[in-house]
XYZ file of C-alpha atoms in Angstrom:
661
model
C 53.545 -52.249 20.802
C 51.548 -53.983 18.066
C 48.069 -55.217 18.998
C 48.260 -59.033 18.463
C 44.554 -59.235 17.614
C 44.734 -56.579 14.911
C 47.938 -58.083 13.559
C 46.276 -61.499 13.460
C 43.409 -60.122 11.374
C 45.861 -58.489 8.992
C 47.682 -61.754 8.542
C 44.483 -63.711 8.072
C 43.311 -61.313 5.395
C 46.603 -61.145 3.479
C 47.774 -64.764 3.804
C 47.469 -66.978 0.711
C 44.737 -69.578 0.698
C 45.793 -72.753 2.482
C 45.853 -75.931 0.419
C 42.666 -77.940 0.609
C 39.513 -78.778 -1.312
C 37.715 -75.828 -2.890
C 34.081 -75.354 -1.991
C 31.633 -75.866 -4.817
C 29.478 -72.903 -5.907
C 26.561 -72.582 -3.549
C 28.093 -74.883 -0.963
C 29.058 -73.860 2.565
C 26.232 -71.345 3.021
C 26.015 -72.470 6.630
C 29.665 -71.528 7.220
C 29.962 -67.720 7.075
C 33.562 -66.508 7.323
C 33.021 -64.742 10.637
C 31.640 -67.892 12.280
C 34.579 -69.951 11.026
C 37.299 -67.452 11.953
C 35.904 -66.311 15.312
C 37.217 -69.187 17.520
C 40.703 -68.879 16.023
C 40.782 -65.104 16.467
C 39.873 -65.657 20.125
C 42.732 -68.169 20.460
C 45.137 -65.649 18.894
C 43.887 -62.874 21.159
C 44.563 -64.838 24.353
C 47.857 -66.338 23.117
C 46.733 -69.969 23.281
C 49.108 -72.899 22.685
C 49.351 -74.499 19.235
C 47.476 -77.622 20.397
C 44.415 -75.539 21.271
C 43.861 -74.704 17.586
C 42.700 -78.284 16.963
C 39.728 -77.899 19.318
C 37.331 -75.991 16.982
C 37.864 -78.615 14.262
C 37.431 -81.543 16.666
C 34.310 -79.940 18.127
C 32.798 -79.443 14.647
C 33.419 -83.093 13.811
C 31.946 -84.239 17.102
C 28.837 -82.150 16.394
C 28.503 -83.713 12.947
C 29.040 -80.483 11.030
C 29.123 -80.544 7.234
C 32.252 -81.368 5.304
C 32.317 -77.810 3.916
C 32.210 -76.408 7.453
C 35.025 -78.655 8.628
C 37.133 -77.834 5.547
C 36.633 -74.119 6.168
C 37.688 -74.591 9.801
C 40.809 -76.484 8.684
C 41.773 -73.614 6.373
C 41.150 -71.035 9.077
C 43.193 -73.121 11.524
C 46.207 -73.198 9.180
C 46.002 -69.443 8.642
C 45.701 -68.818 12.389
C 48.717 -71.033 13.136
C 50.710 -69.167 10.490
C 49.763 -65.847 12.107
C 50.668 -67.237 15.532
C 54.092 -68.367 14.310
C 54.719 -64.953 12.772
C 53.761 -63.221 16.042
C 56.061 -65.481 18.068
C 58.950 -64.854 15.666
C 58.459 -61.107 15.945
C 58.377 -61.289 19.727
C 61.642 -63.236 19.780
C 63.370 -60.795 17.435
C 62.062 -57.846 19.420
C 63.373 -59.336 22.688
C 66.817 -59.985 21.192
C 67.149 -56.517 19.689
C 65.756 -54.925 22.857
C 68.486 -56.555 24.966
C 71.181 -55.311 22.605
C 69.980 -51.770 22.141
C 68.792 -51.151 25.681
C 72.483 -51.392 26.564
C 73.324 -48.710 24.011
C 70.420 -46.638 25.372
C 71.674 -46.984 28.962
C 75.135 -45.924 27.858
C 73.807 -42.921 25.929
C 71.848 -41.734 28.962
C 74.604 -42.579 31.434
C 73.639 -41.635 34.973
C 74.974 -44.431 37.190
C 78.105 -46.239 36.003
C 77.462 -49.250 38.261
C 73.927 -49.624 36.889
C 75.169 -49.493 33.292
C 77.932 -52.034 33.950
C 75.461 -54.291 35.789
C 73.095 -54.100 32.798
C 75.926 -54.944 30.384
C 76.999 -57.985 32.417
C 73.410 -59.129 32.915
C 72.563 -58.886 29.199
C 75.821 -60.518 28.154
C 75.003 -63.470 30.407
C 71.459 -63.652 29.024
C 72.425 -63.494 25.330
C 75.286 -65.994 25.659
C 73.213 -68.267 27.910
C 75.968 -68.729 30.517
C 75.675 -69.478 34.233
C 77.811 -66.528 35.322
C 79.091 -63.263 33.837
C 81.420 -60.809 35.578
C 83.654 -57.802 34.963
C 86.990 -56.982 36.545
C 88.842 -53.644 36.472
C 92.505 -52.816 36.948
C 93.523 -50.861 40.058
C 96.688 -48.906 39.157
C 97.106 -47.652 42.724
C 97.360 -51.166 44.201
C 98.845 -52.808 41.114
C 96.204 -55.535 40.889
C 92.723 -56.145 39.489
C 89.405 -56.603 41.307
C 85.852 -57.785 40.690
C 83.624 -54.819 39.832
C 80.341 -56.464 38.782
C 79.075 -60.082 38.888
C 75.851 -61.680 37.640
C 74.781 -65.210 38.568
C 77.558 -65.667 41.125
C 76.743 -67.487 44.387
C 80.160 -67.460 46.076
C 81.123 -64.515 48.315
C 84.798 -65.487 48.033
C 84.606 -65.346 44.248
C 82.833 -61.951 44.289
C 85.591 -60.446 46.462
C 88.575 -61.790 44.498
C 91.543 -59.498 43.890
C 94.084 -60.809 41.403
C 97.691 -59.902 40.874
C 98.636 -58.628 37.418
C 99.349 -61.515 35.036
C 97.548 -64.111 37.141
C 94.741 -66.368 35.913
C 92.976 -66.289 32.563
C 92.197 -62.595 33.058
C 95.901 -61.865 33.387
C 96.535 -63.594 30.042
C 93.802 -61.481 28.408
C 95.232 -58.276 29.933
C 98.775 -59.115 28.824
C 97.900 -59.934 25.205
C 94.861 -57.624 24.763
C 93.128 -60.531 23.025
C 90.158 -62.745 23.933
C 90.943 -66.116 25.531
C 88.691 -69.063 26.201
C 89.199 -72.282 28.151
C 86.946 -75.316 27.966
C 88.256 -76.655 31.295
C 89.886 -74.061 33.568
C 91.722 -76.408 35.919
C 93.241 -78.459 33.070
C 94.480 -75.391 31.156
C 98.150 -74.532 31.730
C 98.380 -71.563 29.333
C 98.013 -69.116 32.230
C 99.347 -68.834 35.761
C 97.273 -70.628 38.397
C 97.334 -69.332 41.966
C 95.791 -70.812 45.078
C 93.581 -67.748 45.689
C 92.171 -67.662 42.161
C 91.723 -71.434 41.935
C 89.954 -71.485 45.303
C 87.521 -68.789 44.186
C 86.846 -70.463 40.840
C 86.397 -73.849 42.531
C 84.086 -72.326 45.134
C 81.941 -70.883 42.305
C 82.068 -74.215 40.419
C 83.210 -72.709 37.101
C 84.616 -74.917 34.316
C 84.456 -73.111 30.945
C 85.493 -69.425 30.951
C 85.647 -66.817 28.159
C 87.376 -63.484 28.758
C 87.605 -60.447 26.449
C 89.588 -57.262 27.114
C 88.115 -53.866 27.983
C 90.126 -51.473 25.833
C 90.573 -47.727 26.030
C 92.659 -46.999 22.975
C 95.645 -49.371 23.129
C 95.330 -49.922 26.910
C 93.571 -52.762 28.740
C 91.596 -51.435 31.704
C 89.830 -54.653 32.653
C 88.269 -57.903 31.443
C 84.674 -58.989 30.761
C 84.007 -62.697 31.430
C 81.286 -65.231 30.624
C 81.525 -68.629 32.337
C 79.673 -71.941 32.685
C 79.706 -74.549 35.408
C 80.113 -77.251 32.789
C 82.415 -77.887 29.837
C 81.397 -75.751 26.873
C 82.815 -74.562 23.533
C 82.204 -70.862 22.890
C 81.486 -70.096 19.216
C 83.208 -67.324 17.275
C 79.984 -65.291 17.101
C 79.586 -65.484 20.891
C 83.170 -64.282 21.395
C 82.515 -61.372 19.028
C 79.262 -60.515 20.824
C 80.957 -60.493 24.242
C 83.665 -58.309 22.706
C 81.004 -55.816 21.651
C 79.617 -55.703 25.199
C 83.172 -55.185 26.462
C 83.488 -52.216 24.091
C 80.254 -50.784 25.526
C 81.533 -51.307 29.087
C 84.827 -49.573 28.244
C 82.894 -46.711 26.661
C 80.748 -46.405 29.796
C 83.846 -46.267 31.996
C 85.481 -43.800 29.630
C 82.378 -41.619 29.678
C 82.211 -41.749 33.474
C 85.888 -40.827 33.694
C 85.379 -37.942 31.308
C 82.464 -36.666 33.384
C 84.538 -36.902 36.562
C 87.485 -35.089 35.003
C 85.193 -32.418 33.588
C 83.519 -31.717 36.912
C 86.873 -31.581 38.734
C 88.395 -29.203 36.183
C 85.421 -26.842 36.317
C 85.144 -26.775 40.110
C 87.402 -23.689 40.540
C 86.366 -21.718 37.457
C 84.079 -18.689 37.497
C 81.967 -20.066 34.632
C 81.454 -23.446 36.303
C 77.662 -23.207 36.290
C 77.468 -22.276 32.589
C 79.876 -25.016 31.495
C 78.096 -27.629 33.595
C 74.818 -26.656 31.977
C 76.426 -26.991 28.545
C 77.729 -30.418 29.436
C 74.303 -31.437 30.676
C 72.796 -30.376 27.358
C 75.437 -32.399 25.537
C 74.614 -35.510 27.528
C 70.908 -35.038 26.951
C 71.554 -34.632 23.249
C 73.575 -37.845 23.197
C 70.770 -39.594 25.077
C 68.222 -38.361 22.554
C 70.390 -39.565 19.677
C 70.699 -43.060 21.074
C 67.049 -43.207 22.112
C 66.249 -42.462 18.508
C 68.651 -45.102 17.197
C 67.351 -47.738 19.613
C 63.743 -46.976 18.675
C 64.575 -47.078 14.967
C 66.303 -50.452 15.170
C 63.609 -51.974 17.379
C 61.065 -51.019 14.719
C 62.995 -53.183 12.267
C 65.331 -50.615 10.699
C 68.608 -51.586 9.068
C 72.151 -50.225 9.052
C 71.326 -47.737 6.311
C 68.424 -46.405 8.400
C 70.856 -45.881 11.278
C 73.204 -43.997 8.930
C 70.310 -41.813 7.743
C 69.312 -40.950 11.327
C 72.880 -39.995 12.266
C 73.132 -37.920 9.073
C 70.198 -35.840 10.261
C 71.620 -35.416 13.764
C 75.120 -34.423 12.573
C 73.780 -32.288 9.728
C 75.888 -34.140 7.179
C 75.954 -37.255 5.002
C 76.740 -40.514 6.837
C 77.068 -43.729 4.843
C 77.655 -47.351 5.839
C 80.243 -49.037 3.630
C 81.910 -52.432 3.419
C 85.557 -52.597 4.613
C 86.845 -52.357 1.032
C 84.912 -49.110 0.471
C 86.709 -47.105 3.190
C 90.305 -45.745 3.215
C 92.377 -48.637 4.529
C 94.798 -46.627 6.663
C 92.109 -44.533 8.363
C 89.958 -47.636 8.894
C 92.827 -49.543 10.540
C 93.602 -46.557 12.786
C 89.951 -46.219 13.852
C 89.711 -49.928 14.543
C 92.924 -49.953 16.609
C 92.116 -46.832 18.667
C 88.384 -47.382 18.999
C 87.628 -43.811 17.878
C 86.513 -42.039 14.733
C 89.469 -40.577 12.796
C 89.650 -37.785 10.251
C 90.600 -38.543 6.656
C 90.890 -35.382 4.536
C 87.402 -33.809 4.795
C 85.735 -37.033 6.010
C 85.481 -38.906 9.327
C 85.832 -42.693 9.503
C 84.417 -44.825 12.345
C 85.189 -48.549 12.150
C 82.263 -50.935 12.637
C 83.839 -53.922 14.385
C 82.777 -56.760 16.664
C 85.525 -58.403 18.664
C 88.311 -59.055 16.198
C 86.129 -58.928 13.083
C 85.884 -55.821 10.897
C 82.333 -55.529 9.547
C 82.515 -52.174 7.730
C 82.642 -48.449 8.483
C 80.453 -45.381 9.015
C 81.785 -42.504 6.881
C 80.772 -38.894 7.541
C 81.310 -37.072 4.244
C 82.534 -33.470 3.833
C 82.442 -32.478 7.501
C 86.041 -31.681 8.585
C 85.044 -29.561 11.599
C 83.602 -32.155 14.016
C 83.434 -31.365 17.733
C 84.168 -34.109 20.313
C 80.500 -34.649 21.116
C 79.554 -35.265 17.496
C 82.625 -37.462 17.121
C 81.459 -39.560 20.058
C 77.959 -39.747 18.538
C 79.446 -41.113 15.310
C 81.502 -43.652 17.272
C 78.515 -44.908 19.238
C 76.453 -45.115 16.074
C 79.185 -47.436 14.780
C 78.791 -49.579 17.927
C 75.028 -49.778 17.429
C 75.588 -50.741 13.790
C 77.968 -53.558 14.766
C 75.440 -54.932 17.268
C 72.715 -54.793 14.622
C 74.861 -56.654 12.092
C 75.762 -59.325 14.651
C 72.139 -59.764 15.687
C 70.990 -60.117 12.093
C 73.772 -62.582 11.337
C 73.012 -64.663 14.442
C 69.316 -64.767 13.559
C 70.067 -65.808 9.962
C 72.490 -68.540 11.039
C 70.046 -69.830 13.653
C 67.328 -70.124 10.992
C 69.762 -71.922 8.668
C 70.576 -74.433 11.417
C 66.889 -75.031 12.123
C 66.178 -75.654 8.424
C 69.109 -78.076 8.269
C 67.958 -79.946 11.391
C 64.466 -80.422 9.955
C 65.839 -81.775 6.675
C 68.220 -84.076 8.579
C 65.252 -85.431 10.539
C 63.335 -86.069 7.316
C 66.344 -87.930 5.888
C 67.350 -89.919 8.970
C 64.567 -90.155 11.568
C 61.826 -92.036 9.769
C 59.616 -92.514 12.832
C 58.894 -88.814 13.389
C 55.336 -87.675 14.049
C 53.993 -86.219 10.734
C 51.998 -83.582 12.607
C 55.090 -82.318 14.433
C 57.069 -82.297 11.181
C 54.383 -80.197 9.515
C 54.316 -77.764 12.443
C 58.100 -77.358 12.378
C 58.006 -76.784 8.624
C 55.184 -74.240 8.978
C 57.293 -72.207 11.412
C 59.903 -72.008 8.619
C 57.231 -71.110 6.025
C 57.683 -74.492 4.317
C 54.798 -76.748 3.221
C 55.621 -80.468 3.407
C 52.341 -81.337 1.678
C 53.442 -79.584 -1.532
C 55.333 -81.336 -4.337
C 59.108 -81.133 -3.827
C 62.353 -82.149 -5.515
C 65.387 -83.367 -3.571
C 68.632 -81.843 -4.933
C 72.184 -83.035 -4.163
C 74.798 -80.324 -4.858
C 78.570 -80.496 -4.762
C 81.465 -78.297 -5.825
C 82.969 -79.585 -9.049
C 86.583 -78.396 -8.892
C 89.262 -79.707 -6.491
C 90.450 -77.364 -3.701
C 94.100 -76.396 -3.253
C 94.183 -77.558 0.380
C 91.932 -78.739 3.191
C 91.297 -75.226 4.556
C 90.213 -73.905 1.163
C 87.990 -76.927 0.625
C 86.314 -76.425 4.021
C 85.814 -72.734 3.272
C 84.305 -73.536 -0.136
C 81.906 -76.037 1.440
C 80.818 -73.429 4.007
C 80.154 -70.927 1.227
C 78.154 -73.533 -0.688
C 76.076 -74.355 2.403
C 75.465 -70.665 3.083
C 74.344 -70.023 -0.504
C 72.109 -73.110 -0.484
C 70.559 -72.090 2.854
C 69.785 -68.623 1.509
C 68.219 -70.112 -1.624
C 66.114 -72.503 0.468
C 64.922 -69.682 2.737
C 63.833 -67.540 -0.229
C 62.136 -70.496 -1.960
C 60.328 -71.810 1.183
C 62.453 -74.942 1.162
C 65.068 -76.635 3.367
C 68.841 -77.127 3.107
C 71.531 -79.029 5.028
C 75.213 -79.907 4.706
C 75.658 -83.605 3.977
C 78.221 -86.083 2.558
C 80.757 -83.412 1.631
C 78.195 -81.320 -0.231
C 74.765 -79.800 0.291
C 71.266 -81.229 -0.023
C 68.226 -79.040 -0.758
C 64.511 -79.762 -0.628
C 62.740 -77.234 -2.868
C 59.069 -76.987 -3.872
C 58.276 -77.702 -7.519
C 56.049 -75.110 -9.155
C 53.230 -76.225 -11.500
C 54.547 -76.684 -15.017
C 58.158 -76.880 -13.810
C 60.350 -79.986 -14.052
C 63.005 -81.564 -11.862
C 65.570 -81.110 -14.641
C 64.880 -77.394 -15.061
C 64.984 -76.859 -11.308
C 68.315 -78.714 -11.037
C 69.881 -76.621 -13.809
C 68.668 -73.335 -12.323
C 69.975 -74.368 -8.924
C 73.387 -75.288 -10.368
C 73.644 -71.882 -12.071
C 72.450 -69.995 -8.988
C 74.825 -71.737 -6.556
C 77.740 -71.537 -8.998
C 77.255 -67.789 -9.350
C 76.996 -67.367 -5.570
C 80.217 -69.262 -4.719
C 82.129 -68.347 -7.921
C 82.827 -72.008 -8.652
C 81.199 -74.724 -10.729
C 78.492 -76.568 -8.777
C 76.984 -79.859 -9.996
C 73.399 -80.693 -9.003
C 71.559 -84.026 -9.254
C 67.780 -84.097 -8.850
C 65.279 -86.704 -7.709
C 61.878 -87.216 -9.324
C 59.086 -85.128 -7.728
C 57.993 -86.380 -4.270
C 54.787 -85.602 -2.378
C 53.368 -85.728 1.157
C 56.817 -85.898 2.762
C 55.681 -85.599 6.380
C 53.562 -88.753 6.118
C 56.122 -90.673 4.009
C 59.651 -89.713 5.200
C 61.046 -92.861 3.542
C 60.439 -91.117 0.224
C 62.859 -88.362 1.265
C 65.712 -90.797 1.894
C 64.996 -92.605 -1.373
C 64.859 -89.313 -3.251
C 68.221 -88.311 -1.788
C 69.777 -91.588 -2.947
C 68.359 -90.938 -6.430
C 69.729 -87.388 -6.477
C 73.170 -88.610 -5.400
C 73.194 -91.162 -8.222
C 72.347 -88.444 -10.729
C 75.072 -86.228 -9.272
C 77.648 -89.010 -9.622
C 76.469 -89.760 -13.153
C 76.826 -86.112 -14.185
C 80.362 -85.916 -12.861
C 81.432 -89.217 -14.443
C 79.901 -88.221 -17.766
C 81.942 -85.011 -17.830
C 79.014 -82.685 -17.127
C 80.388 -80.942 -14.045
C 78.726 -77.636 -13.244
C 75.435 -78.828 -14.779
C 72.160 -80.062 -13.297
C 70.008 -83.030 -14.317
C 67.497 -85.655 -13.194
C 67.453 -89.416 -13.833
C 65.186 -89.039 -16.870
C 67.945 -87.098 -18.649
C 70.159 -90.199 -18.906
C 67.949 -92.298 -21.177
C 68.485 -96.020 -20.794
C 71.290 -95.348 -18.325
C 68.778 -93.397 -16.281
C 66.446 -96.417 -16.160
C 69.244 -98.467 -14.653
C 70.051 -95.731 -12.162
C 66.442 -95.172 -11.135
C 65.653 -98.669 -9.875
C 67.179 -101.398 -7.786
C 68.942 -103.069 -10.719
C 71.715 -105.637 -10.495
C 74.272 -103.260 -11.966
C 77.365 -105.126 -10.677
C 75.975 -108.386 -12.072
C 75.344 -106.823 -15.498
C 78.840 -105.313 -15.578
C 80.407 -108.616 -14.526
C 78.537 -110.637 -17.149
C 79.316 -108.163 -19.935
C 82.936 -107.039 -19.407
C 83.983 -108.994 -16.294
C 86.817 -110.912 -18.018
C 88.350 -107.650 -19.264
C 88.093 -106.038 -15.813
C 89.730 -109.048 -14.165
C 92.466 -109.156 -16.823
C 93.332 -105.476 -16.275
C 93.375 -105.899 -12.503
C 95.506 -109.020 -12.670
C 97.976 -107.887 -15.369
C 97.948 -104.099 -14.892
C 96.962 -103.593 -18.561
C 94.722 -100.904 -20.088
C 92.153 -102.897 -22.027
C 89.206 -101.004 -20.460
C 90.775 -97.660 -21.322
C 91.394 -98.865 -24.860
C 87.773 -99.984 -25.221
C 86.535 -96.580 -24.022
C 88.732 -94.781 -26.518
C 87.778 -97.252 -29.309
C 84.030 -96.625 -28.926
C 84.531 -92.876 -28.429
C 86.501 -92.821 -31.704
C 83.695 -94.418 -33.698
C 85.360 -97.862 -33.577
C 88.295 -96.560 -35.649
C 91.701 -98.040 -34.674
C 93.505 -95.087 -36.248
C 91.642 -92.479 -34.247
C 91.949 -94.696 -31.186
C 95.725 -94.785 -31.375
C 95.729 -90.951 -31.660
C 93.555 -90.648 -28.543
C 95.774 -93.041 -26.566
C 99.073 -91.818 -28.053
C 100.184 -95.370 -28.893
C 101.029 -97.217 -32.111
C 98.177 -98.594 -34.173
C 99.647 -102.094 -33.791
C 99.310 -101.715 -30.016
C 95.633 -100.896 -30.445
C 95.181 -103.929 -32.718
C 96.895 -106.237 -30.222
C 94.738 -104.960 -27.355
C 91.525 -105.341 -29.346
C 92.576 -108.850 -30.326
C 93.041 -109.642 -26.626
C 89.551 -108.216 -25.941
C 88.141 -110.507 -28.652
C 89.671 -113.564 -26.974
C 88.222 -112.515 -23.589
C 84.719 -111.513 -24.738
C 84.206 -113.648 -27.832
C 84.485 -112.996 -31.560
C 81.081 -111.308 -31.761
C 81.936 -108.534 -29.279
C 81.762 -105.885 -32.037
C 78.309 -106.935 -33.226
C 75.818 -104.026 -32.780
C 73.855 -105.581 -29.909
C 76.985 -106.731 -28.056
C 78.745 -103.409 -28.677
C 75.810 -101.498 -27.164
C 75.854 -103.691 -24.044
C 79.611 -103.332 -23.708
C 79.449 -99.523 -23.978
C 76.721 -99.392 -21.347
C 78.683 -101.716 -19.052
C 81.768 -99.530 -19.449
C 79.815 -96.469 -18.314
C 78.239 -98.297 -15.399
C 81.633 -99.620 -14.365
C 82.953 -96.074 -14.198
C 79.852 -94.994 -12.266
C 80.214 -97.731 -9.648
C 84.000 -97.413 -9.264
C 85.238 -95.346 -6.267
C 86.543 -91.835 -7.013
C 90.280 -91.498 -7.386
C 91.810 -88.580 -5.470
């Protein structure tokens, strides 16, 4: 374990200087670093709450200490809080990974099947946060299924349930070999209800139930359940995670069965003692392998580190590859059977979680693989899938937290600035720095609703990743994505918007348009500025799209005089009405195209000939329309000053008009 005090010192020494006034040369001689840092190091050492870190500063002020002393304490406090947040984050990640890989460790060192299954059910309940988790196994001799392990159950009747084949939600899972979930058990008629099952479920008080199959090859041997006593929607990631625990439970049962069969077969042989000793060595070797994998992952290793460790154990080259990098047929066979399969001189073990294929472990150039090494490769694939799921869950949780904070800045204007700063600090964001609010949206239309939703998810994911790497925030909003990114010294809102548009466009492989607000400061104390900045960014985004600059990025200053109108609370509708209102009303009343003709006329340099080419009409038609415009707007409508106002009004009219889908 890492010593929190020593880690705190490391963080204090390596952390960048917190923002604040710099001490003048010669000042602060009465504030040596050790005296300033000591109270905060003591707070870190005893794991004090975040509120306690204000006490040294308050005490210094009460004692009338110098401004330099108080400023030094403020800087030390910020550094200490940053170290504390880092320590808490590491503890959370360690606890999550420990729960996942302790299960793999228990399975590798299998001694008591009931203890392993109990640990799997207990950890599944803990990670999914459900009231109850339980596991049922099929009984071929009696032709039914029975409760093997329960966790969180309070009903004796429920714990002793025996179900006929095909009955209840578990029967549906066993029949289809697929996960099933119900938000409200008693209102769900997809499966067969029986009085015995319903009585047990009602006695336990269960409402929402998720069940995943325990598979040995193509056969269902039981079902692993997670259930709540209230209505609940289980997410796809939670279903996949429970599926992974079900795979571990099936592997534990399979291993126990293999051990039983082995001992029975060797009972009457002369070399029983020698073979049993060999088997014991094999089990110990498997335990050592998985102890090593669990330790490696808990230290922060990745999937490639797992592959390297297995390479050393199997005396070969093991690589993790994406699904497209492995032979499709062998990968599908491994995924379906749940075992590593041979492909020419290689072995392929699918890395899957529930119904999702995440990749493969490939053992290169090792055709002669004994069953023990094959099982080691298979369990390494299980560990890899759990690692990938844990990393994905952690990343998505952080993305949601960043989005919630930005939503609060945009919507909840009465939030406590101190709490906002603390939440931002936990995400390594500094709300006191200068930021730019960016509104991003995909430029091209989607083929259908599903593709559009998928494209928006990819845009949000790319924006969240960018925000995390830039110490900013991101959230999905108004059919697009909004980002709050810090503005570096010497940078501009326009340059940041253009870089963001290019970055997001490359990430999602589609054109992304980005509108930027002017720089904003001190957001925690002035959340109204965030909402105003978002409105500004949206206006710039709309202006870019209406001006034909999709896939680009810009700020209000880039639009010249049009930008001045966009930036303030101008009476844009009134200006448009006074300037071209008669033409707008005439088109709406008569269904004519005078506005379109005016646009083409000005775009063609006020040339009727080029205008008729742009509109694909006769030049006389253009002349008649322009004559009608003259009657509506007055004979001087083509004078330079009037023409400029009319062109501006035309653009503003397009900007304020609703989009046509």
